[in-house]
Tab-separated table of C-alpha atoms and ligand atoms in Angstrom:
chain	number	residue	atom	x	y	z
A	1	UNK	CA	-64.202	105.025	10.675
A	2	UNK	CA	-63.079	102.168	8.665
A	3	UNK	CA	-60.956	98.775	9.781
A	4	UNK	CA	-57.403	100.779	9.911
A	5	UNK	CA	-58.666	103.751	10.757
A	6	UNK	CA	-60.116	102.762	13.605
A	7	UNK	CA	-56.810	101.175	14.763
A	8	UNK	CA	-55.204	104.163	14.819
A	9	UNK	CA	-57.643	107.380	15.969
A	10	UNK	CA	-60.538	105.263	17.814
A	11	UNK	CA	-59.097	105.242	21.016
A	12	UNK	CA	-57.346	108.546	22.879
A	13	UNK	CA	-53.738	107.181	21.873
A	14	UNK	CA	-50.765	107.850	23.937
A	15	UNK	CA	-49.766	109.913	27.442
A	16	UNK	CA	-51.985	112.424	27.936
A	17	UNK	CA	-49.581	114.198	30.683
A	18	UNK	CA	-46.569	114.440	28.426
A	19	UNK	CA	-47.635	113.737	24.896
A	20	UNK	CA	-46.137	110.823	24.083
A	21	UNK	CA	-47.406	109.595	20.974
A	22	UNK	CA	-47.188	106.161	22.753
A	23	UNK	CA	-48.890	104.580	25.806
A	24	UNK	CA	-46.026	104.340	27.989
A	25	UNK	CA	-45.001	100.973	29.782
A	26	UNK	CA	-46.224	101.589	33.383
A	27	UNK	CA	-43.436	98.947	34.873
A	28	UNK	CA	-44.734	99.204	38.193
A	29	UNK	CA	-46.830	96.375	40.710
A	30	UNK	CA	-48.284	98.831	42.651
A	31	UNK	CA	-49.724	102.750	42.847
A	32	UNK	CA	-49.551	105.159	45.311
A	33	UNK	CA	-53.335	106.438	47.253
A	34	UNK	CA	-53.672	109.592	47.769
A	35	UNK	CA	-55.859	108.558	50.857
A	36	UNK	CA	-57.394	105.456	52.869
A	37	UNK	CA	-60.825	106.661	52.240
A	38	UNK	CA	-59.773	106.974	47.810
A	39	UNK	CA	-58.033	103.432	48.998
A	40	UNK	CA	-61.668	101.951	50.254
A	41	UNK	CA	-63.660	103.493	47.232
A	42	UNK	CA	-61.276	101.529	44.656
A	43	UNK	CA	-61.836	98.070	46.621
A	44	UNK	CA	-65.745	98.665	46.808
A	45	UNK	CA	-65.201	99.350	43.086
A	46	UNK	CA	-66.830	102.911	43.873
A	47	UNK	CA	-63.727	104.826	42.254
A	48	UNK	CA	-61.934	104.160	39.455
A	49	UNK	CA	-57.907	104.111	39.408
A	50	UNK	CA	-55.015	101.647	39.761
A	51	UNK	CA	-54.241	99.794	42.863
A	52	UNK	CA	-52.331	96.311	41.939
A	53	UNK	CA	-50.893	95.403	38.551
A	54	UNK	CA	-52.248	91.718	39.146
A	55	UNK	CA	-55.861	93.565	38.883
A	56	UNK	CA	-55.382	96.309	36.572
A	57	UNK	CA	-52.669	98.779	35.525
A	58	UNK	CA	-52.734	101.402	32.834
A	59	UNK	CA	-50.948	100.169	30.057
A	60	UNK	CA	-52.898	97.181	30.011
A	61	UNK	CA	-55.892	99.078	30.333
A	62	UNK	CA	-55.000	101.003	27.325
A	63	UNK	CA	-54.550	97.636	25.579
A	64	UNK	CA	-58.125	96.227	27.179
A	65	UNK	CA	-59.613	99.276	25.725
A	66	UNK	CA	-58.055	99.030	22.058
A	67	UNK	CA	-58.992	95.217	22.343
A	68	UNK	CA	-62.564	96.326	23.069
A	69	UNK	CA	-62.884	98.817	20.261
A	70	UNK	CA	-61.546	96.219	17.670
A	71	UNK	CA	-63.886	93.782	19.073
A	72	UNK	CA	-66.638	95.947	19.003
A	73	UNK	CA	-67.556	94.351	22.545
A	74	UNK	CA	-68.347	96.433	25.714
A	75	UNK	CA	-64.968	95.362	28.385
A	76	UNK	CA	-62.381	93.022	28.186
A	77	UNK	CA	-59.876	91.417	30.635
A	78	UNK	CA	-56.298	90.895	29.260
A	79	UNK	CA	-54.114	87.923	30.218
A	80	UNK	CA	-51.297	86.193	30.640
A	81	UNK	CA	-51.800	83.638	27.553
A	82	UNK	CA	-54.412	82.634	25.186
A	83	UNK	CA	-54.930	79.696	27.561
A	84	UNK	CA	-55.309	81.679	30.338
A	85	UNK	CA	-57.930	83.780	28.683
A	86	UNK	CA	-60.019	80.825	27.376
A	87	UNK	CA	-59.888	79.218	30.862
A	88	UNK	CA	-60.835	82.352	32.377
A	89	UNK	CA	-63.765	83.098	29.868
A	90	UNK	CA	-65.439	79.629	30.403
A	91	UNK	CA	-64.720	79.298	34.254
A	92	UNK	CA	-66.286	82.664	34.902
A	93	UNK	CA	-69.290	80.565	33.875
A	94	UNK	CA	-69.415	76.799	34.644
A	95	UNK	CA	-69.052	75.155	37.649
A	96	UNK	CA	-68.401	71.728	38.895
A	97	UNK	CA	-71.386	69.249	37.980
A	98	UNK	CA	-71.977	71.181	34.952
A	99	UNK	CA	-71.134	70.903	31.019
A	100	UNK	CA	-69.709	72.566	28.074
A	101	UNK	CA	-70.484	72.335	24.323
A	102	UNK	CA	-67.589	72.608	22.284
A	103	UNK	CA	-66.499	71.723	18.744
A	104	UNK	CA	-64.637	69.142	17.641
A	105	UNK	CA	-62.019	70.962	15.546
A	106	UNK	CA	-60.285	73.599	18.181
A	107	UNK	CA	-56.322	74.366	18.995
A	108	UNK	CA	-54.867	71.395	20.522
A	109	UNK	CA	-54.048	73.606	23.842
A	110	UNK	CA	-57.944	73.727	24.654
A	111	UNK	CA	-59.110	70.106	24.095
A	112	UNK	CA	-56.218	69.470	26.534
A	113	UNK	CA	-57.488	71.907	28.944
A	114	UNK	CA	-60.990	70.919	29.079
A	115	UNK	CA	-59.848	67.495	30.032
A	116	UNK	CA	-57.997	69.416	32.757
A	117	UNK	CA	-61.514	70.770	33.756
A	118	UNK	CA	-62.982	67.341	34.347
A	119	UNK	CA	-60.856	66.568	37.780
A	120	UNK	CA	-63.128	69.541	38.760
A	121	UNK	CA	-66.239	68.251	37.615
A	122	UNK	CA	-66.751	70.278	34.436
A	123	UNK	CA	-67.561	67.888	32.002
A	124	UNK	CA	-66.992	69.114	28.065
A	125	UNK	CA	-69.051	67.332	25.601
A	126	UNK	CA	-67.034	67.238	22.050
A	127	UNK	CA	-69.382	67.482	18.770
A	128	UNK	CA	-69.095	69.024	15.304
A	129	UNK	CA	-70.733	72.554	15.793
A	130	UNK	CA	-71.858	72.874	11.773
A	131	UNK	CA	-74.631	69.589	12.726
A	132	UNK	CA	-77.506	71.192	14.729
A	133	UNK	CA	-79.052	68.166	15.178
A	134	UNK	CA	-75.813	66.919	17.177
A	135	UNK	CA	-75.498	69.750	19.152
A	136	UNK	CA	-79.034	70.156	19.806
A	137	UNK	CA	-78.797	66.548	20.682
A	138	UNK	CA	-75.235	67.618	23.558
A	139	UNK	CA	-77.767	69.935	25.385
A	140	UNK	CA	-78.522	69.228	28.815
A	141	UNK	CA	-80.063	70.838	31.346
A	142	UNK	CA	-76.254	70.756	33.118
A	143	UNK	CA	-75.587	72.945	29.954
A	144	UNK	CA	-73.973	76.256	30.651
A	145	UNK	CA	-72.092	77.139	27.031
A	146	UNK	CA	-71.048	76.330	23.658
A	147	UNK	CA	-67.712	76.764	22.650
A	148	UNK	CA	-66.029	77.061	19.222
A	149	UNK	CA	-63.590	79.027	16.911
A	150	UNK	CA	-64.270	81.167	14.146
A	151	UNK	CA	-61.827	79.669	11.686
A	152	UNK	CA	-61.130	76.365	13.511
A	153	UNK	CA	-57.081	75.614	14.115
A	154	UNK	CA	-56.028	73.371	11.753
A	155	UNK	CA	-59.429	72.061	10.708
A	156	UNK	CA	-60.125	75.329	9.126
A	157	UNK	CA	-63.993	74.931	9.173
A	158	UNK	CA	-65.379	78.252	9.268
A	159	UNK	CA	-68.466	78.393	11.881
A	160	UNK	CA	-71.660	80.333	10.655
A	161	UNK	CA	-71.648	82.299	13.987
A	162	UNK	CA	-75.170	84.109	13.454
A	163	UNK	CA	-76.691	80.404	13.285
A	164	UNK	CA	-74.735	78.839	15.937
A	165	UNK	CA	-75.384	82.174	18.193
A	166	UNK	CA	-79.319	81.934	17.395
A	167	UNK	CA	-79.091	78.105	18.300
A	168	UNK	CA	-77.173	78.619	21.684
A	169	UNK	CA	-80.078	81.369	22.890
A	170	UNK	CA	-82.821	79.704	21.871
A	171	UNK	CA	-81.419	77.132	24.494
A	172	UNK	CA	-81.124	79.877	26.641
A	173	UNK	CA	-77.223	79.364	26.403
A	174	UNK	CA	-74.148	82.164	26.290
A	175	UNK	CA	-71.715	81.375	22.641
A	176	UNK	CA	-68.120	81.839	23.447
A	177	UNK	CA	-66.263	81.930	20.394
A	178	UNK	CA	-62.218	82.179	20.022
A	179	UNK	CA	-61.446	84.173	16.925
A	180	UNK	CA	-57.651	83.941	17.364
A	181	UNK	CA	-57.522	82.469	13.661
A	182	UNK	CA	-60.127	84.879	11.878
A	183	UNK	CA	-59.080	88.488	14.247
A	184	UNK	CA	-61.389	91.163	13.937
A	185	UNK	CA	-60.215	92.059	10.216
A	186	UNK	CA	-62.135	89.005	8.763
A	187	UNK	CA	-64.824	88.433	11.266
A	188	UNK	CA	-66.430	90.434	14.727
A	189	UNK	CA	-68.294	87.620	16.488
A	190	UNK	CA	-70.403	89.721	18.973
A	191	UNK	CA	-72.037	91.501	15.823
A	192	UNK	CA	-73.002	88.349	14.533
A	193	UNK	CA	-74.801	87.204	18.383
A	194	UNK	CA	-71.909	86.043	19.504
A	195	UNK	CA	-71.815	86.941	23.855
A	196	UNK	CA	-68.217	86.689	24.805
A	197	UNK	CA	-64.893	86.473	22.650
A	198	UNK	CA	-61.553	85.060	22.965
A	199	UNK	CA	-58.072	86.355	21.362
A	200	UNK	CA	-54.849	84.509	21.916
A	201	UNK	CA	-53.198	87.918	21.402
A	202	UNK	CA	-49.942	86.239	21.088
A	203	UNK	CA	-50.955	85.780	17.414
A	204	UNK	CA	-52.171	87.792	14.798
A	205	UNK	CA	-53.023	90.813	17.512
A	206	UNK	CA	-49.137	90.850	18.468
A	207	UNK	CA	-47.955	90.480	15.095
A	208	UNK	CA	-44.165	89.702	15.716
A	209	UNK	CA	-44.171	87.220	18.089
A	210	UNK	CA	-42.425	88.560	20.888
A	211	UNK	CA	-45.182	88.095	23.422
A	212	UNK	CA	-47.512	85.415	24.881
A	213	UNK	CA	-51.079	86.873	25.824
A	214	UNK	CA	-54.972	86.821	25.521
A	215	UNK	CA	-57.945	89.179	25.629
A	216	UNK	CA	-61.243	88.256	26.852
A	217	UNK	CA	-63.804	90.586	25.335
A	218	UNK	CA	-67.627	90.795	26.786
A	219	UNK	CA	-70.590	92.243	24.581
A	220	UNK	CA	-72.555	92.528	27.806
A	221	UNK	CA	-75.497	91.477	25.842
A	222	UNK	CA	-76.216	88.032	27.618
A	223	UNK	CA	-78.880	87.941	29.991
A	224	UNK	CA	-77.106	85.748	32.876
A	225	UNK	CA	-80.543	84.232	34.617
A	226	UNK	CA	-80.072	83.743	38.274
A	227	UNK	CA	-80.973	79.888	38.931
A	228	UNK	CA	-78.561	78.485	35.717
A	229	UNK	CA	-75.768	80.944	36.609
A	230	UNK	CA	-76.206	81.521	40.810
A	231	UNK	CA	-72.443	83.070	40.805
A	232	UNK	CA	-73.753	86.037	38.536
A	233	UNK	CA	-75.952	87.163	40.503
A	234	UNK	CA	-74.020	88.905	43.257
A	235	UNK	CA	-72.544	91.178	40.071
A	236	UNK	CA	-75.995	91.889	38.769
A	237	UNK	CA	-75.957	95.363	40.221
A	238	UNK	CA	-72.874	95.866	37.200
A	239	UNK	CA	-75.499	95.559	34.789
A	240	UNK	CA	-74.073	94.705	31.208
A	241	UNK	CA	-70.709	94.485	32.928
A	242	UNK	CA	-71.776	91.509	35.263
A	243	UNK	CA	-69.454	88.937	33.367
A	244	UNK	CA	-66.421	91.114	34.014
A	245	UNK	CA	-67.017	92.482	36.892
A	246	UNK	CA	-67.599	88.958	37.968
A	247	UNK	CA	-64.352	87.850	36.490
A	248	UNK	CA	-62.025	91.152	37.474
A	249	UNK	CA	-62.940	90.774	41.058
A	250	UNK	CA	-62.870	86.787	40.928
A	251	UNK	CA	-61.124	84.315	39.194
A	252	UNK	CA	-58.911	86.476	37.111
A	253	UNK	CA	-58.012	88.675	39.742
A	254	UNK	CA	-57.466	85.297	42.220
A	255	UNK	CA	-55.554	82.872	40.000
A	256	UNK	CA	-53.165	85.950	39.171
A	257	UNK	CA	-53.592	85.576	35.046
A	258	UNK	CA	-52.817	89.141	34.502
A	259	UNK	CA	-50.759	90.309	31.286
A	260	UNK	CA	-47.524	91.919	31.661
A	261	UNK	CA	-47.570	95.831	30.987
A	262	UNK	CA	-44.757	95.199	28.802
A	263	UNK	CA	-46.609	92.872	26.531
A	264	UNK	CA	-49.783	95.529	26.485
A	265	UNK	CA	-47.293	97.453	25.422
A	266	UNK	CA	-45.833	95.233	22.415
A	267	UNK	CA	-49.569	94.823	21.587
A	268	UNK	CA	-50.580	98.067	21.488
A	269	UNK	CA	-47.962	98.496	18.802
A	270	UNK	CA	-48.571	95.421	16.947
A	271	UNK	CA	-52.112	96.047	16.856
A	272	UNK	CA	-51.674	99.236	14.541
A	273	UNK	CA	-50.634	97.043	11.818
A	274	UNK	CA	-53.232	94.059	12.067
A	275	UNK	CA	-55.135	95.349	8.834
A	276	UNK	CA	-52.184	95.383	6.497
A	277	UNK	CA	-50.859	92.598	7.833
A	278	UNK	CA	-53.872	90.221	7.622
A	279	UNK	CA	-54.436	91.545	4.034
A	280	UNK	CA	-51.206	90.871	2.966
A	281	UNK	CA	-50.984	87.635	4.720
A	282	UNK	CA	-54.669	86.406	3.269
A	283	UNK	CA	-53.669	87.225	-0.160
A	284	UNK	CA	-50.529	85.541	0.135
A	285	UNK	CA	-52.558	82.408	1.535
A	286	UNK	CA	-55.193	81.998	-1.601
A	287	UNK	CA	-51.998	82.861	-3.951
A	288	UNK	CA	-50.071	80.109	-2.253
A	289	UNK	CA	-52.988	77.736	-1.535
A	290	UNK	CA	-54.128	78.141	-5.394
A	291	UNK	CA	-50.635	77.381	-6.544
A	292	UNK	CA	-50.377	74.296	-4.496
A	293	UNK	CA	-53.451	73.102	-5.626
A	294	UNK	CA	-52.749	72.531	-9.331
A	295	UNK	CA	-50.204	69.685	-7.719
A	296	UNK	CA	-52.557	66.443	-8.029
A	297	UNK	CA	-50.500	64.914	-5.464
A	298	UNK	CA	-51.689	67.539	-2.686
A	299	UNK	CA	-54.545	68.154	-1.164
A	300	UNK	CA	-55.300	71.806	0.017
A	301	UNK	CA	-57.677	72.811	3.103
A	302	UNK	CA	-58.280	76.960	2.527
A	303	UNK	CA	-61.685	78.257	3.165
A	304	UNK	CA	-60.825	80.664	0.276
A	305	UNK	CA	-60.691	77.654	-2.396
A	306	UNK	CA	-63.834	76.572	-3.773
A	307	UNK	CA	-63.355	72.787	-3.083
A	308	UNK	CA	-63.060	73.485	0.788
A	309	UNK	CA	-66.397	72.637	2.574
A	310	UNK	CA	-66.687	75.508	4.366
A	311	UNK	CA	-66.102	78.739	1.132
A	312	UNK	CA	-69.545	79.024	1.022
A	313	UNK	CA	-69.774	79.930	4.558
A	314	UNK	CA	-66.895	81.443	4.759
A	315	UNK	CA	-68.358	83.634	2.014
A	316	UNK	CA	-71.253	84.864	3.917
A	317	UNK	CA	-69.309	85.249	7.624
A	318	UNK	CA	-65.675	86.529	6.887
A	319	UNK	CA	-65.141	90.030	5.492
A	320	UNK	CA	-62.119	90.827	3.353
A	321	UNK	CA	-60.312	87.505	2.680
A	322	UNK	CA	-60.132	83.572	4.318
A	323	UNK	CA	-57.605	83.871	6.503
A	324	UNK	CA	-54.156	83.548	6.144
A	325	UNK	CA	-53.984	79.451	7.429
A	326	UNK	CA	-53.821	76.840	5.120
A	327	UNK	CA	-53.056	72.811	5.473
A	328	UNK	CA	-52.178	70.554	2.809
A	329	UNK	CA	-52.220	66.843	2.696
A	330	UNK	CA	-49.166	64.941	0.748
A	331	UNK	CA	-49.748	61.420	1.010
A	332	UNK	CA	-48.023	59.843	3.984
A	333	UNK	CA	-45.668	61.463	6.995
A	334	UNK	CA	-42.411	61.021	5.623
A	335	UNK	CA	-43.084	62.486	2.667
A	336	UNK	CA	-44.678	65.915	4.813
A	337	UNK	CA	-41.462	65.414	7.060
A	338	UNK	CA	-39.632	65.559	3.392
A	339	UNK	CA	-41.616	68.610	2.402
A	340	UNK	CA	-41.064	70.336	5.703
A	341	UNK	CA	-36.921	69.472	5.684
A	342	UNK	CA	-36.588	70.965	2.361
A	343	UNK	CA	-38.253	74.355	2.524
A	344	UNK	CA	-35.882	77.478	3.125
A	345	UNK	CA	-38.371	79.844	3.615
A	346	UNK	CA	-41.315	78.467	5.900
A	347	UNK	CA	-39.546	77.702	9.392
A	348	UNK	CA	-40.762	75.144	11.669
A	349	UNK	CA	-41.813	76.783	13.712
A	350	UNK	CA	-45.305	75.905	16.805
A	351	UNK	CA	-46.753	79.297	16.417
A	352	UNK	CA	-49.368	80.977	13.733
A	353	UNK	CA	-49.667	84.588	12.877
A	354	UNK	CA	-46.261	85.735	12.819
A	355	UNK	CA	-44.793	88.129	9.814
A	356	UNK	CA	-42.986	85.430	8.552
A	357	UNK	CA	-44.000	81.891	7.007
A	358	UNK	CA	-44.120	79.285	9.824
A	359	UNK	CA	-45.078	75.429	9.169
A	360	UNK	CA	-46.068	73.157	11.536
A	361	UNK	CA	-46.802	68.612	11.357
A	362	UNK	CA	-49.721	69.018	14.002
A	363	UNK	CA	-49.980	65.019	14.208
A	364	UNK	CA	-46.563	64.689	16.127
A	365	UNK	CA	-46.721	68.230	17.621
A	366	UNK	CA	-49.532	69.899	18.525
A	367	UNK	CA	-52.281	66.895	18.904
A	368	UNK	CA	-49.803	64.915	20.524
A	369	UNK	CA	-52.010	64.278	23.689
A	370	UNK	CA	-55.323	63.935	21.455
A	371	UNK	CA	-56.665	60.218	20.471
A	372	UNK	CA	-56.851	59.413	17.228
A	373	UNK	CA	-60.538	59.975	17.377
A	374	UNK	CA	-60.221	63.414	18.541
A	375	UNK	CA	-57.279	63.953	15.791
A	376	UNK	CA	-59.991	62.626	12.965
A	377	UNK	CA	-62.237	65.642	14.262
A	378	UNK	CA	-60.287	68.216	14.307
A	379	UNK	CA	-58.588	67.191	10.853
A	380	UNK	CA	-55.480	66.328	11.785
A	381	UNK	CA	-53.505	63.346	9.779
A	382	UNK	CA	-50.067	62.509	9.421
A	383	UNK	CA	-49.562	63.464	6.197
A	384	UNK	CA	-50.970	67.168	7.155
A	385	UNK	CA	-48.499	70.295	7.153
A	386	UNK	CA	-50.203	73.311	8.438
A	387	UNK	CA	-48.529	76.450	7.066
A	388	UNK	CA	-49.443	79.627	8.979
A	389	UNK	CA	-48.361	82.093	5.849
A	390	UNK	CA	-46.557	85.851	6.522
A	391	UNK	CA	-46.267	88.697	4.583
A	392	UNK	CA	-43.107	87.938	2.337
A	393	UNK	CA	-43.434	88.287	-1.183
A	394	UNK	CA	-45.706	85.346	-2.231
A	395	UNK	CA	-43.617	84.974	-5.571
A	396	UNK	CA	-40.702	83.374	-3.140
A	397	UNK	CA	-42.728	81.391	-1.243
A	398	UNK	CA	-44.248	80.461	-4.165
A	399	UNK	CA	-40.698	78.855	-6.079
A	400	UNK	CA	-39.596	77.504	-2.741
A	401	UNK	CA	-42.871	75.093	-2.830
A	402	UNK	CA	-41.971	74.460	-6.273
A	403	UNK	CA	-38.208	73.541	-5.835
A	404	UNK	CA	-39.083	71.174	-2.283
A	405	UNK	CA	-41.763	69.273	-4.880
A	406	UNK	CA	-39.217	68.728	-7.389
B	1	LIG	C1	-52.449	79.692	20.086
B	1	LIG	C2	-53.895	79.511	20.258
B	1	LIG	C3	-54.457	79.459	21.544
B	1	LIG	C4	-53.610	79.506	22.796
B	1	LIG	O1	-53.008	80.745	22.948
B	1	LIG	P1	-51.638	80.955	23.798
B	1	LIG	O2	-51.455	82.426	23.716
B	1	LIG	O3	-50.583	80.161	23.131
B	1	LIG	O4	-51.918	80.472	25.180
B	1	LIG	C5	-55.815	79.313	21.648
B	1	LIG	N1	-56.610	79.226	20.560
B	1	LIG	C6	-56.104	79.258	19.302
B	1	LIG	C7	-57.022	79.147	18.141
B	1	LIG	C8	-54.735	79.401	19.111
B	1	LIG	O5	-54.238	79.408	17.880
């Protein structure tokens, strides 16, 4: 099946009891036994079926599944957040007195977060993922994983994944990559060698924006070696499954970072639309980002254009378009805070991957808590507007640009 196909018929879709051509919302904590001994089985994980919503519950499950389809991965654990996912995903691996690699240019929320990780001895160690030598040069033997995103948020730098993945195991090292910016419809990490992928689902997977969440998705393919990763070993018996099983009976399970079944539900419907809408929001992108381009006053960052750094890559890794993010750079603050005042259509708005056109000054915002070293990495300035573009007609995005320049 192709992309939307697959959305639609590669999973059993609805209620299989009634017929419901939806998954219903299973608003419920808990679920009934139908005996101790059936009880027992489900703790030893000898039996499958529902127990506690903080651990599993069908219409997340449904959701997990769809995520792990699209994904092309093996499992996947759904959370509360795209935070919660990413914190999940890497602490299921590190622990204290040991490092991660990550790149420079990631979503302000996780550079934050893996300073949060150092008051428990999880050091992160900050490089730009394109230069082999410097992450080749990061690698310890306190390494445990490399970090990045597919299309980096706002930096845009598009990460060869096959190269970075080949890199990582030759060091004997899982990838993690989030590809919250890319989805599934440009890029699948785990057929390109990546090992484990992150969603925040409250994105482009959602659609609408009516729900915070994240998916953790395993390929099962990483071969977790017993004296660099003692914790894996008691879930070795799972085979392939060891880094969720891990997770679903630990940390996930104990820090309670379970999605609602109402947002699996929202998802599950958003979901069904993901290839139209990324097409339709990627073509609006290059339209837009081409437009603003023949301004000599701005400076556009799109993958798609051939004077960003990273089209050639972004050529050879991302299927069907470049994403529908693009930043452009107008000189100084006030005149982006101008820009930003004067558009009707784009609303500011801290959120990408919505229908509709949402812009964003990441300097005063988003990298807030970042030095201004860390803001130079990730390409962040204060004359940058990040515009996260939906699926209006481009044509009126298009004169609205026009009519704030003038
Ligand atoms: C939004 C975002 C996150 C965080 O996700 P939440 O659902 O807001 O917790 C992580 N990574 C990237 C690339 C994002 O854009």
């Amino acid at each position: 099946m192709r992309f939307n196909t697959e959305l639609l018929h590669s999973e059993k879709m609805g209620d299989e009891v009634t017929g419901a051509t939806l998954t219903p919302v299973y608003q419920s904590s808990a679920f009934y036994q139908t005996s101790a001994e059936q009880h027992e089985k489900l703790f030893h994980n000898k039996a499958n079926g529902f127990s506690y919503t903080r651990i599993n519950n069908p219409t997340i499950a449904a959701f997990e599944n769809r995520m792990t389809k699209l994904e092309h991965g093996i499992s996947s654990i759904a959370c509360s957040s795209g935070m919660a996912a990413i914190t999940n995903a890497l602490l299921n691996i590190v622990r204290t007195g040991e490092e991660i690699i990550a790149s420079t240019s990631l979503y302000g929320g996780s550079i934050d977060v893996f300073h949060d990780f150092e008051a428990f001895g999880i050091q992160t160690k900050f490089v730009d993922i394109a230069d082999d030598k410097a992450v080749e040069a990061a690698i310890t033997d306190k390494t445990r994983v490399i970090f990045a995103e597919t299309i980096g948020n706002p930096k845009l730098d598009v990460v060869d994944i096959a190269h970075l993945a080949e890199l990582a195991h030759a060091h004997g090292l899982p990838l993690v990559m989030d590809n919250t910016v890319a989805t599934a419809y440009l890029v699948r990490p785990i057929e390109l060698g990546a090992d484990v992928v992150v969603n925040s689902t409250s994105k482009y997977i959602n659609g609408n924006s009516n729900a915070i969440s994240g998916v953790i998705t395993d390929s099962g393919k990483f071969k977790w070696d017993k004296t660099k990763y003692p914790g894996m070993a008691e879930y070795a018996k799972f085979g392939p499954f060891a880094y969720t099983a891990k997770l679903r009976n630990g940390l996930f399970r104990n820090t309670g970072a379970c999605m609602a079944p109402q947002t699996a539900f929202y998802n599950l419907i958003g979901m069904e639309t993901l290839g139209l809408r990324m097409e339709r929001a990627c073509a609006n992108a290059k339209k837009l980002a081409e437009f603003l381009d023949s301004y000599e006053d701005i400076m556009v960052n799109y993958p798609g254009i051939p004077s960003s750094p990273w089209h050639e890559v972004a050529d050879r890794v991302l299927e069907r378009g470049y994403g529908a993010i693009l930043t452009i750079r107008v000189g100084s603050k006030e005149r982006a805070f101008q820009m930003m005042n004067r558009l009707k259509i784009p609303k500011i708005v801290s959120n990408i991957g919505d229908t509709k056109t949402l812009i964003i000054h990441p300097e005063s915002t988003l990298n807030a808590h970042s030095t201004e070293q860390e803001k130079e990495a990730a390409g962040v300035f204060d004359d940058l507007i990040r515009i996260s573009v939906g699926i209006e007609d481009v044509e009126d995005l298009i004169e609205d640009f026009r009519s704030a320049m003038e």
